[in-house]
Coordinates of C-alpha atoms in Angstrom, one line a residue:
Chain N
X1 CA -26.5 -27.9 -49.0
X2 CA -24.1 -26.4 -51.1
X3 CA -20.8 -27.7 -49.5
X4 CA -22.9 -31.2 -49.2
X5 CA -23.5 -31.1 -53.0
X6 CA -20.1 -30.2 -53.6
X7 CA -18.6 -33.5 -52.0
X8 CA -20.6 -35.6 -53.6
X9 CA -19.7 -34.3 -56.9
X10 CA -16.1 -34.5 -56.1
X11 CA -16.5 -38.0 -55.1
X12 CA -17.9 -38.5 -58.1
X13 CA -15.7 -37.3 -60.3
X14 CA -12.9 -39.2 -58.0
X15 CA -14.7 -42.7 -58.7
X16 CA -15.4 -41.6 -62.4
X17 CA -11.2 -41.1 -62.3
X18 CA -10.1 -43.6 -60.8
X19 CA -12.5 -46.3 -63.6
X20 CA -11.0 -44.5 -66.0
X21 CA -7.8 -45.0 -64.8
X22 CA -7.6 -48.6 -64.3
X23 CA -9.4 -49.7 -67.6
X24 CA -8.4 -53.5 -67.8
X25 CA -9.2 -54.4 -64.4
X26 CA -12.0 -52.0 -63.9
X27 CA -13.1 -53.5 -67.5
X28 CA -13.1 -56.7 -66.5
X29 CA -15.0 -56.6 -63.2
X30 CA -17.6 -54.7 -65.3
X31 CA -17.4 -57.4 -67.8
X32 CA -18.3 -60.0 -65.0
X33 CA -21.1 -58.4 -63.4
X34 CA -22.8 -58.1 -67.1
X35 CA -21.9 -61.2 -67.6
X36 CA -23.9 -62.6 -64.2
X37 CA -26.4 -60.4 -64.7
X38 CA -27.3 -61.3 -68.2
X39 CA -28.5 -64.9 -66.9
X40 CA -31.5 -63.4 -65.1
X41 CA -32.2 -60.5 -67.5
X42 CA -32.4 -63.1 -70.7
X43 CA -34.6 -65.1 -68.6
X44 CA -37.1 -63.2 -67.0
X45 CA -37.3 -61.7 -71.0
X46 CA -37.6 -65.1 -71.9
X47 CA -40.4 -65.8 -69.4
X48 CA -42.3 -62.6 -70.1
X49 CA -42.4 -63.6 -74.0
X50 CA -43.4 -67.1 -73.5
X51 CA -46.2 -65.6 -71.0
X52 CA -47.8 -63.2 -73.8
X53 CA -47.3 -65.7 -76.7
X54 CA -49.4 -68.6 -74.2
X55 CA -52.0 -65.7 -73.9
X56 CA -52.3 -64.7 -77.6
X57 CA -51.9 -68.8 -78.4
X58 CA -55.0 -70.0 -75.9
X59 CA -57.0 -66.7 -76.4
X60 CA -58.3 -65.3 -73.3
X61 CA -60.2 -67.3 -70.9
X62 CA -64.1 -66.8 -70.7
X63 CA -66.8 -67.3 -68.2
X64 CA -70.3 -68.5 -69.3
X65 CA -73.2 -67.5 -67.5
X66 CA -76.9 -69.4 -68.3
X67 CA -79.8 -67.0 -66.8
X68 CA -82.7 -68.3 -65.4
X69 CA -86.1 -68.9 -68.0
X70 CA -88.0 -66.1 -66.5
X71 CA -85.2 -63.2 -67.0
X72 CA -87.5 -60.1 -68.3
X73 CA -85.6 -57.7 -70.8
X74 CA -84.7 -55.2 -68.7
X75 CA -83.3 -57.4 -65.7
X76 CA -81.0 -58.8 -68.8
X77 CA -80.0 -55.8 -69.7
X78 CA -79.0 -54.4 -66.0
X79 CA -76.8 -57.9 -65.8
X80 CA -75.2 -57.1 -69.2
X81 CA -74.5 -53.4 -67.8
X82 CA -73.0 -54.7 -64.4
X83 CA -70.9 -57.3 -66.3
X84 CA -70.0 -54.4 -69.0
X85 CA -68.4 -52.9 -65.3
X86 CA -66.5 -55.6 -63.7
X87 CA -63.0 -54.8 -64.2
X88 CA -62.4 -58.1 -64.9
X89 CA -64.5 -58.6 -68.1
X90 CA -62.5 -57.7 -71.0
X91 CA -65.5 -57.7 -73.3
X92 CA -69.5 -59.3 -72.9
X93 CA -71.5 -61.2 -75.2
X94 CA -75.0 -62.2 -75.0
X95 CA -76.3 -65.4 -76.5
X96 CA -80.0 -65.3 -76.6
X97 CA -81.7 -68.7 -76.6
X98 CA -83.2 -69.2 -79.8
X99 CA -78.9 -68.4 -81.3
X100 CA -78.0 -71.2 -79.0
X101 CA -80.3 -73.6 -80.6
X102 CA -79.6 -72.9 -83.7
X103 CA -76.1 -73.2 -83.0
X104 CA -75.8 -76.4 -81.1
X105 CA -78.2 -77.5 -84.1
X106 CA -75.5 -76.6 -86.9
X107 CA -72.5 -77.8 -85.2
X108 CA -73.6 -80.8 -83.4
X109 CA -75.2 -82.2 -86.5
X110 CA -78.6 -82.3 -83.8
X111 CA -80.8 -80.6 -86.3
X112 CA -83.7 -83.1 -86.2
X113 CA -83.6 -83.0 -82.8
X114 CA -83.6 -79.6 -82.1
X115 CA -86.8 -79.5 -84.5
X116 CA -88.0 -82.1 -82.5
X117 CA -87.9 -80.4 -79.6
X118 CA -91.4 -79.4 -78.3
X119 CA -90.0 -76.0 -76.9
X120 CA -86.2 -74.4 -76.8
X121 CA -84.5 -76.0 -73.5
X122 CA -81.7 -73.3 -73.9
X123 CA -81.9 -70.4 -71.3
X124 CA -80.5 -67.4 -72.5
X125 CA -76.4 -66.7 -71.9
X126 CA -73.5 -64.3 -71.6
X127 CA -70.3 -65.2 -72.6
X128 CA -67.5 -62.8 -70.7
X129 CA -64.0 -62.7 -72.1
X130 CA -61.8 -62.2 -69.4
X131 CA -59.0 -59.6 -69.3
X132 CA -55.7 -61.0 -68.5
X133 CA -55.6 -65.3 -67.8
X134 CA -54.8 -65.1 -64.2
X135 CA -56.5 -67.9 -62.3
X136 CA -57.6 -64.8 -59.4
X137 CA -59.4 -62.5 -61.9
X138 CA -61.1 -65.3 -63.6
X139 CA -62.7 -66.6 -60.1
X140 CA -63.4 -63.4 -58.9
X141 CA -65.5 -62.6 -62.0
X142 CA -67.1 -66.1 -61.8
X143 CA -67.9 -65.7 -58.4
X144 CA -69.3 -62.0 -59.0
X145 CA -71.5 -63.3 -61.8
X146 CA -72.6 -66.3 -60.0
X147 CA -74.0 -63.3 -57.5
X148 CA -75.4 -61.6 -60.2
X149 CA -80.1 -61.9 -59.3
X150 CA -81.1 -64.1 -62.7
X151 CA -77.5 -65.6 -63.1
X152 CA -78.4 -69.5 -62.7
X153 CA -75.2 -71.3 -63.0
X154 CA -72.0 -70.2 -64.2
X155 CA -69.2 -72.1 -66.1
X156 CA -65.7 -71.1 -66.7
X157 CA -62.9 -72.7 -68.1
X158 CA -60.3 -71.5 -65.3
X159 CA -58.4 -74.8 -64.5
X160 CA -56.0 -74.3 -67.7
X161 CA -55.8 -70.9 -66.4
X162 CA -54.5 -72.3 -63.4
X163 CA -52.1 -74.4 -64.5
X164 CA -50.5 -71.6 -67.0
X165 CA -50.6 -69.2 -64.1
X166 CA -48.5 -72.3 -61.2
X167 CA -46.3 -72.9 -64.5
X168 CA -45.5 -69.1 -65.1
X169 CA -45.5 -68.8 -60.8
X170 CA -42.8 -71.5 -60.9
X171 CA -41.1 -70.0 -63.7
X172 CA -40.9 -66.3 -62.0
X173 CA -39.8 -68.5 -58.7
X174 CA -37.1 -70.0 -60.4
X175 CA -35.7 -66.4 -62.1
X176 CA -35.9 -64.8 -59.1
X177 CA -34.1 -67.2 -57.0
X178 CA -31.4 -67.1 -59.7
X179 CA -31.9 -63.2 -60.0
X180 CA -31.2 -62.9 -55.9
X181 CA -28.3 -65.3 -55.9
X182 CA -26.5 -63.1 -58.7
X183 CA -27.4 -59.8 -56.9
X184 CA -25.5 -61.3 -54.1
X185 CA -22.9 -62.1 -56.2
X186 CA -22.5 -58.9 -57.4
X187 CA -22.8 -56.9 -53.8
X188 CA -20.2 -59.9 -53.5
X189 CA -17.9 -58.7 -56.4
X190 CA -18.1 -54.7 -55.8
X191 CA -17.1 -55.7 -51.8
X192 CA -14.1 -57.8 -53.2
X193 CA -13.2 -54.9 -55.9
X194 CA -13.7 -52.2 -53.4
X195 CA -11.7 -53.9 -50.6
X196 CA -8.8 -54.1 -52.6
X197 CA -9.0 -50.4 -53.6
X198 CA -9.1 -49.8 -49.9
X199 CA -6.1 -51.9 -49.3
X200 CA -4.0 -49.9 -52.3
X201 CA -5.3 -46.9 -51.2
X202 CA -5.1 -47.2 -47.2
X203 CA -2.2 -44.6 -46.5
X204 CA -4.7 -42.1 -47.8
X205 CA -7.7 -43.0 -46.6
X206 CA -5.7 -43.4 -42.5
X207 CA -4.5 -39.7 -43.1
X208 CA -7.4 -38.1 -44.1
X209 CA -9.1 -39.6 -41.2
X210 CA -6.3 -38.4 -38.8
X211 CA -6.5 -35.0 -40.4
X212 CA -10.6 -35.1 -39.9
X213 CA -12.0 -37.0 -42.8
X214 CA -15.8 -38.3 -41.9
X215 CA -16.5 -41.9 -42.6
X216 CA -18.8 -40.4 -45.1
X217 CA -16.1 -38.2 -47.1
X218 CA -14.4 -41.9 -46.7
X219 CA -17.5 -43.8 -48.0
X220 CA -18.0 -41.3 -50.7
X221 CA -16.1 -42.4 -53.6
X222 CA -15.9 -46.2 -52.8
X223 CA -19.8 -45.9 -53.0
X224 CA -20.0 -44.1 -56.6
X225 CA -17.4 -46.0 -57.8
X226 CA -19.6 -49.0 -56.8
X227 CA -22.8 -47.8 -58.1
X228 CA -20.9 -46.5 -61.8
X229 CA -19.5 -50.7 -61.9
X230 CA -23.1 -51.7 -61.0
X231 CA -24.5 -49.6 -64.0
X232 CA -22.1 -50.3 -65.9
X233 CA -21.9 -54.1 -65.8
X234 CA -26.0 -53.5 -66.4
X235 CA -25.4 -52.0 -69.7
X236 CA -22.8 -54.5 -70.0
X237 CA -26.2 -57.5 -69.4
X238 CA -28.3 -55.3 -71.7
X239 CA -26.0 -55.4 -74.6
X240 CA -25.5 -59.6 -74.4
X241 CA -29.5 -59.6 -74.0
X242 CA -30.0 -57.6 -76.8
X243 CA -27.6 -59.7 -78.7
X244 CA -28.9 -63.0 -77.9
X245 CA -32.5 -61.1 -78.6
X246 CA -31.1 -60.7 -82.1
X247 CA -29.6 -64.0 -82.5
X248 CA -32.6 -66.3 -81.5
X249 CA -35.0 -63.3 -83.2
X250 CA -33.3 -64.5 -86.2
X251 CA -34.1 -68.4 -85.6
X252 CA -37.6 -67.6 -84.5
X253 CA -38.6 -65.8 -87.9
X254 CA -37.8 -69.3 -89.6
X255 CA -40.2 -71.0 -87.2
X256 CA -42.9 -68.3 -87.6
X257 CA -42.7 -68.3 -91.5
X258 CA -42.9 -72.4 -91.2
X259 CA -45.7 -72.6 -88.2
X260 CA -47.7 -69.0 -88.7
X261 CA -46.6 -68.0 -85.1
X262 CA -45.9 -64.5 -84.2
X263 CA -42.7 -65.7 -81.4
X264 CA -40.0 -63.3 -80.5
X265 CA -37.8 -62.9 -77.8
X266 CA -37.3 -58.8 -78.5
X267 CA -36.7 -56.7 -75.5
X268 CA -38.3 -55.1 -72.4
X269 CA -39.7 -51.7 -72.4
X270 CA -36.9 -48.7 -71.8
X271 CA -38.4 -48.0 -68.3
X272 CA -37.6 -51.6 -67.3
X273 CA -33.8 -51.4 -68.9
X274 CA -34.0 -47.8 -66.7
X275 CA -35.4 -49.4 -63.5
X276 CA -32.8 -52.6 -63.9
X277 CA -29.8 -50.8 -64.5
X278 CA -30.9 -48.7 -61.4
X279 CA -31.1 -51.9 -59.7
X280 CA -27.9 -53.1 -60.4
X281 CA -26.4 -49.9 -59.6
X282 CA -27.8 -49.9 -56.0
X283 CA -26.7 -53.3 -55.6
X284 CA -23.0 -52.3 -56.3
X285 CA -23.3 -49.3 -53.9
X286 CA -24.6 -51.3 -51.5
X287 CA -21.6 -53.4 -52.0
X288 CA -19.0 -51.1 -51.9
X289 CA -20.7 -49.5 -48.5
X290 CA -20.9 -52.7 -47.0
X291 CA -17.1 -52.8 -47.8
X292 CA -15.7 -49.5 -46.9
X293 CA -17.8 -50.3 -43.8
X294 CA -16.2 -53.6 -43.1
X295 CA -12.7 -51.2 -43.4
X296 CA -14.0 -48.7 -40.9
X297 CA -15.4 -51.2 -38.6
X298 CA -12.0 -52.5 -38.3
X299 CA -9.8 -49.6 -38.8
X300 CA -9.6 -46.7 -36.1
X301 CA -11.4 -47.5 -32.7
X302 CA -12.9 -43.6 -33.2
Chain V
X1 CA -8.2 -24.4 -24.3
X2 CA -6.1 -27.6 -24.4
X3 CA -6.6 -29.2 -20.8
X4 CA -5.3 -32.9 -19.7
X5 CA -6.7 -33.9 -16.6
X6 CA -5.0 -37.5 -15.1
X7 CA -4.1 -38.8 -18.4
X8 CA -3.0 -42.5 -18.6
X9 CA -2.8 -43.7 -22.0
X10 CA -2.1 -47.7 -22.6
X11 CA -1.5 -49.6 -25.5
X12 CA -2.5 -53.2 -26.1
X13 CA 0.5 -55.5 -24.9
X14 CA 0.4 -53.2 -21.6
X15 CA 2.8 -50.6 -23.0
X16 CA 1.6 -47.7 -20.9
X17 CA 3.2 -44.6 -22.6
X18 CA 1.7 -41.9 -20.9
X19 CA 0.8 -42.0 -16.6
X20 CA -1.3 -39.4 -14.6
X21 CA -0.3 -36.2 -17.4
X22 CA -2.0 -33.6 -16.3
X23 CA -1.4 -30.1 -18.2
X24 CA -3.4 -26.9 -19.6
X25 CA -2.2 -25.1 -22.8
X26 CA -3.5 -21.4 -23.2
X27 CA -4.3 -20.5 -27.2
X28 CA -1.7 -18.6 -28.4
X29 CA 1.1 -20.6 -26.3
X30 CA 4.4 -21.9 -28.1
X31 CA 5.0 -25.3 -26.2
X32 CA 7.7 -27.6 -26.4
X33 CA 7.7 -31.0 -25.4
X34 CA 11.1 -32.1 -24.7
X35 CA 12.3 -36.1 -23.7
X36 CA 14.1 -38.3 -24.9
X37 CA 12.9 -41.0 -27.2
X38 CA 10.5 -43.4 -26.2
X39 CA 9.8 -40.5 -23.4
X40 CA 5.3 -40.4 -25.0
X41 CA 6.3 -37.2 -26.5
X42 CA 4.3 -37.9 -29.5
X43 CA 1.5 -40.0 -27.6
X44 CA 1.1 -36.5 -25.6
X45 CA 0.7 -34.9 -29.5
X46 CA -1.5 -37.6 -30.7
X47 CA -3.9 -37.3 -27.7
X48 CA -3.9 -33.3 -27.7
X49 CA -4.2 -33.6 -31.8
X50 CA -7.7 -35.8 -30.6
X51 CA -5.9 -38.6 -32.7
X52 CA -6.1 -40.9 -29.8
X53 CA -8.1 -40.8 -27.1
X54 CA -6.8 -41.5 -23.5
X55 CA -6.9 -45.0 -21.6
X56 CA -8.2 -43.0 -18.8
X57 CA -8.6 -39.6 -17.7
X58 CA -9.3 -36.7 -19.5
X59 CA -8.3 -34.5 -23.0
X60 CA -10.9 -31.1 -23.2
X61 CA -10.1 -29.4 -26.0
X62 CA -12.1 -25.9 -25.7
X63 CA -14.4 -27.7 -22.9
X64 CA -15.0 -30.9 -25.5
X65 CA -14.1 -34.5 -23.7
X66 CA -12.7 -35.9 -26.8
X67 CA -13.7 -39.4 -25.1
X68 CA -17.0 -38.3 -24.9
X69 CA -17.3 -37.2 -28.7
X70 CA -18.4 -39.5 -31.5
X71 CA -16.9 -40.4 -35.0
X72 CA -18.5 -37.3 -36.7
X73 CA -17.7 -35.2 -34.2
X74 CA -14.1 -35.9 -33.6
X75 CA -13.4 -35.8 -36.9
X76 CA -14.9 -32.1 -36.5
X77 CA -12.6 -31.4 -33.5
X78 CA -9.7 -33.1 -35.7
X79 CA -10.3 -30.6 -38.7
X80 CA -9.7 -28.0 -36.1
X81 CA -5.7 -29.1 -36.0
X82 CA -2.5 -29.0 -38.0
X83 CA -1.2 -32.1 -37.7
X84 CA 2.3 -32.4 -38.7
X85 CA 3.3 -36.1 -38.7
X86 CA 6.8 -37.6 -37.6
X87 CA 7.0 -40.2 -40.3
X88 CA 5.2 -37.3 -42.4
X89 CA 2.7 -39.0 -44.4
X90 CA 2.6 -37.7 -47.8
X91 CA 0.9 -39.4 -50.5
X92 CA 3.7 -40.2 -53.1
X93 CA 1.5 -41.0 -55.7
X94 CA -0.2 -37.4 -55.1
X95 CA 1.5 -34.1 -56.1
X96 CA 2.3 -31.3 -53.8
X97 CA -0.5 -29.7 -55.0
X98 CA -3.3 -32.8 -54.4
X99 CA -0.9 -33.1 -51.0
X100 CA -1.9 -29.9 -49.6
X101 CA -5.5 -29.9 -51.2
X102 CA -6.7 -32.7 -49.3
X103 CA -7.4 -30.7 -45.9
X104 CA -9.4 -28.2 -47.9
X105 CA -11.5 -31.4 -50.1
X106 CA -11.8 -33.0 -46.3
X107 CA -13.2 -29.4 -45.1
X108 CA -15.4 -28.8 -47.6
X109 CA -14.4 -25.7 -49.1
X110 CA -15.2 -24.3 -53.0
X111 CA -12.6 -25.5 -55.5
X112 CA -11.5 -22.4 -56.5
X113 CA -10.9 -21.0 -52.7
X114 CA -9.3 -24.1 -52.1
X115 CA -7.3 -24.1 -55.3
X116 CA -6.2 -20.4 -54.0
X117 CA -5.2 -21.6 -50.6
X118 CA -3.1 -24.6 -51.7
X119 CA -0.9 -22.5 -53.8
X120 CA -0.8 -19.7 -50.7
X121 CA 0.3 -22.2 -48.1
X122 CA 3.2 -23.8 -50.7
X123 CA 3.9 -20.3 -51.0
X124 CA 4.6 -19.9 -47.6
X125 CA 6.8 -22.7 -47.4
X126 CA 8.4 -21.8 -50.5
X127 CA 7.3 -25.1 -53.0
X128 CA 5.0 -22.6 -55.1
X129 CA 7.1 -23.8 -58.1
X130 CA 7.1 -27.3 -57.4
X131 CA 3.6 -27.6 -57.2
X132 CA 3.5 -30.6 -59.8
X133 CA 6.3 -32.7 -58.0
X134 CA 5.5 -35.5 -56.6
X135 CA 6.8 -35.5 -53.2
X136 CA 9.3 -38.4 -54.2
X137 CA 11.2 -35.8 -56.6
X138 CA 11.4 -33.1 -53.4
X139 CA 14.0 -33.1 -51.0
X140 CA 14.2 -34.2 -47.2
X141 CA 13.8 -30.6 -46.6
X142 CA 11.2 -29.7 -48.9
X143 CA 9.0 -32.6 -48.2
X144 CA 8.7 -31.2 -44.6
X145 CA 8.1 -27.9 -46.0
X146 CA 4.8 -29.5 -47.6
X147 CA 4.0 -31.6 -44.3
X148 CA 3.7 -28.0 -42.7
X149 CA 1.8 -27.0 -45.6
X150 CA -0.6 -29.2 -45.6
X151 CA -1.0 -28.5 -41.8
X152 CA -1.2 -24.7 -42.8
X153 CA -3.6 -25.0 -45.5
X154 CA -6.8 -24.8 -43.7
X155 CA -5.7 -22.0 -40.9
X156 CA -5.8 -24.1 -37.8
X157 CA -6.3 -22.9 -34.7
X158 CA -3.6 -25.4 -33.3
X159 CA -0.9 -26.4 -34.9
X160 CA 1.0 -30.2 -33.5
X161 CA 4.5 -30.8 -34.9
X162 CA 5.8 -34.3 -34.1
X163 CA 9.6 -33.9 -34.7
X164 CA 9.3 -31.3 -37.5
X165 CA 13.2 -31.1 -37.6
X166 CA 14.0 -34.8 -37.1
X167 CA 16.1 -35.6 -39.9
X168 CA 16.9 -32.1 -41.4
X169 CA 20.1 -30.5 -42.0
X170 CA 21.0 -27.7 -40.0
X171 CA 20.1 -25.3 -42.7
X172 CA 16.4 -26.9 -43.6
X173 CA 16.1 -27.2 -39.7
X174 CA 17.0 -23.3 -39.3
X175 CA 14.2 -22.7 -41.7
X176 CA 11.6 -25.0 -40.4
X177 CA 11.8 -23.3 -36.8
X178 CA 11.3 -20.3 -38.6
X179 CA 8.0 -21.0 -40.4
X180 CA 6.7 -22.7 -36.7
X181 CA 7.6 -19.3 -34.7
X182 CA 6.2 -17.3 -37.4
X183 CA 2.5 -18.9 -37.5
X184 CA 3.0 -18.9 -33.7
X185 CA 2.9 -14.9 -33.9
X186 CA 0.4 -15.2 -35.9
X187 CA -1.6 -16.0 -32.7
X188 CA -1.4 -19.7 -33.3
X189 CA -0.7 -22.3 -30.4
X190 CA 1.9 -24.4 -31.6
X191 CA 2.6 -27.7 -30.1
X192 CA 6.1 -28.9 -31.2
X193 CA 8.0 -32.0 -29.6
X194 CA 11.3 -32.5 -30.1
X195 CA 14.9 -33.4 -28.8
X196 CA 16.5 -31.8 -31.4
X197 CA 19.1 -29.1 -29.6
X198 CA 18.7 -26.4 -32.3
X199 CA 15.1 -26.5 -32.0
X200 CA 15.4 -26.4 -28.1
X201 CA 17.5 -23.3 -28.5
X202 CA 15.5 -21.6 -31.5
X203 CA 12.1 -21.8 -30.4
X204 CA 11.1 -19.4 -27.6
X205 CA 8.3 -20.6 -25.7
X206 CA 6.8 -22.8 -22.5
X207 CA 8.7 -25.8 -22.0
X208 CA 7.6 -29.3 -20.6
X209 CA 9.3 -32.5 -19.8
X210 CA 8.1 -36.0 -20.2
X211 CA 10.2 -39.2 -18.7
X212 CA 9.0 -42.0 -19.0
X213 CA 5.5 -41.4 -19.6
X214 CA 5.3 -38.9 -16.7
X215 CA 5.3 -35.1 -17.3
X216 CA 8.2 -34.3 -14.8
X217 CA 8.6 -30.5 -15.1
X218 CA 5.5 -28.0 -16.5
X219 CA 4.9 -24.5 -15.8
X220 CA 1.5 -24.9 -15.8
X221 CA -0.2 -28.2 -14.8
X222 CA -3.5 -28.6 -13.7
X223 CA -4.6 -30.8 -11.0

């Protein structure tokens, strides 16, 4: 365990060495992985901003439900309790009957009417807020209530739901198919890099396997020297995020003072930066193995 | 504990540098491979050394079929050699020091025992004080003297020396023989080609023949 710890801590320190030894090129390869990685990272911040402003700008979606005339008290009340426990009801509001008169009365001008009226029409109602605006809770709660004994017709407004959820679906498709295609291209970039580390360094590499290197103890620095240009090119991406954060965050304050919005860009939470940047890093190990590899695969026949 | 069976060893293009070598090397044995050039005295070392495996036949080294072994494992059997090279293969962009330290990184040991062992071995060989040369700055002589210790380094149980005096002066020749007999009383086999006279007169031990690929006189082969 020891001796296994060991090499990999000399292998590190080798990779860290030899970065810090070639600082332009090393510095540039770095500088185009952040580059390619900041496309995807801006964007899927991008997307995850527009998603919570669409949220706070159409409110949450609700779900109506009209009971039947003859609902006692207490059956009400076990429907409010059951719809107080669906984990899809953000909050529950009841509208008794004699409200919903009076209301339709006031803001449909229909007071005459209403007085008219021999006896209230109105059953009573609950109005559910929904927690989140996908298109899958909302139905799920609408088809649980609709379930519900006195529940005699529900009504929700799910369809713009479900076109903010395909449009925010299409979205995510679109930034990960651009996220994938630069994660290739940096596996791409750390195998190029990597393979022409091998090359300058293949008189080494041929003698320590004649003298009993493993492919591993070969593998070894190629691979942490991939992963530190993976996370490093990350940090790279999060800088140029953060800076275009601050640059449009700048431009959106004017808009918000002129419209009374509350839009920023900002930036994700430090466990997503973490998880990214760990991310990336795999990817370039996973390049540079892929490369050393390719070397091996080629190199001695045993 | 070194044991060629029917050996045949071909190279692509139909080159076949070795035919039917068959041979057993005790531990502990001084043996010289004498031929001329071209003769597969350094195929012979490469294939006892487990650096190549044979075309046919078979190399058992302590019982192990080095055909039969995998990557990890021959690279296992390899760190069990001293391998010192004909063209030499030092890195020139590595010191003496990082020369001879890469058997002990490739082994695994502790820094500081390694450390310690580097600077033992180019004690040995006399480079203690050029430790921070590069090999470019050493001369002819010298640079062998860090080829054997690098082969040293790690106490191998076998030592293979491919033309150790190929090249040398008479005096750095003198000197390099000396080192090879000395680790060879030591208890280690030593495996030293060579059609250098000096070194066929210097060096006291079992001697075999190759011509042309075929081991034409050996006091001990095996059928």
């Amino acid at each position: 365990m020891k001796a296994w710890l060991l090499a990999h801590l000399r292998a590190f320190s080798d990779a860290w060495r030899r970065l810090a030894a070639q600082p332009l090129a090393a510095g540039l390869s770095v500088l185009v992985i952040g580059i390619a990685l900041t496309l995807p990272l801006a964007l899927a911040q991008m997307l995850v901003q527009t998603q919570r402003f669409a949220e706070r700008f159409t409110g949450s979606p609700q779900v109506s439900l009209f009971l039947a005339m003859d609902v006692a008290a207490d059956q009400r009340q076990a429907l409010e309790t059951a719809l107080r426990a669906h984990p899809g009801a953000k909050s529950v509001r009841f509208v008794g009957r004699d409200a919903a008169l009076a209301d339709l009365a006031k803001s449909a001008g229909l007071g005459d009417v209403a007085q008219a009226l021999p006896a209230n029409p109105l059953p009573d109602a609950f109005v559910v807020d929904v927690r989140g605006t996908s298109a899958a809770t909302l139905e799920q709660l609408r088809r649980d209530a609709a379930a519900l004994p006195g529940v005699e017709h529900v009504q929700s407004d799910h369809e713009w739901a479900r076109r903010l959820d395909a449009l925010v679906s299409l979205a995510r498709s679109a930034v990960l198919a651009v996220a994938v295609l630069l994660a290739a291209g940096l596996v791409a970039i750390t195998f190029n890099t990597i393979r022409l580390q091998i090359l300058g360094r293949r008189a080494e590499i041929e003698l320590a396997q004649l003298i009993g290197a493993t492919d591993g103890f070969v593998r070894r620095p190629f691979v942490y020297f991939g992963l530190l240009q993976g996370l490093l090119g990350a940090l790279v991406a999060w800088i140029l995020v953060a800076a275009i954060a601050a640059a449009l965050d700048r431009e959106l304050a004017v808009l918000n003072r002129l419209y009374g919005s509350a839009l920023h860009f900002g930036l994700p939470a430090p466990l997503t930066v973490a998880g990214l940047s760990g991310l990336c890093a795999l990817l370039g190990a996973l390049g540079a193995a892929l490369s050393v590899q390719d070397y091996l695969r080629r190199g001695l026949s045993k | 504990m070194l044991t060629l069976s029917h050996v045949c060893k071909r190279y692509p293009g139909g080159i076949e540098a070795l035919r039917d070598v068959s041979l057993a090397i005790e531990r502990g044995q001084l043996v010289l491979v004498e031929g001329d050039s071209g003769a597969g005295k350094s195929t012979l070392l490469r294939l006892l050394g487990a650096i190549e495996l044979p075309s046919s036949g078979s190399v058992l080294v302590d019982g192990q079929n080095t055909r039969a072994l995998g990557r990890r494992a021959l690279a296992a059997l390899r760190r069990q050699f001293g391998v010192i090279f004909q063209d030499q293969k030092l890195l020139f962009d590595r010191s003496a020091f990082e020369n001879v330290m890469l058997p002990l990184d490739i082994g695994g040991f502790e820094r500081r025992e390694a450390q310690r062992r580097a600077r033992a071995a180019l004690d040995k060989v006399g480079l203690l004080h050029k430790e921070k040369a590069l090999p470019v700055a050493l001369s002819g002589g010298e640079q062998q003297r860090l080829c054997i210790a690098r082969a040293i380094v790690h106490r191998p149980r076998v030592i293979v020396a491919d033309e150790p005096t190929g090249n040398l002066d008479e005096t750095h020749a003198q000197r390099v023989l000396e080192m090879l007999d000395s680790f060879n009383a030591l208890g280690v086999t030593m495996i030293v080609s060579t059609h250098d006279r000096m070194a066929r007169e210097r060096l006291d031990g079992r001697r075999i023949r190759l011509q042309a690929g075929t081991l034409s006189e050996a006091s001990a082969a095996v059928a």
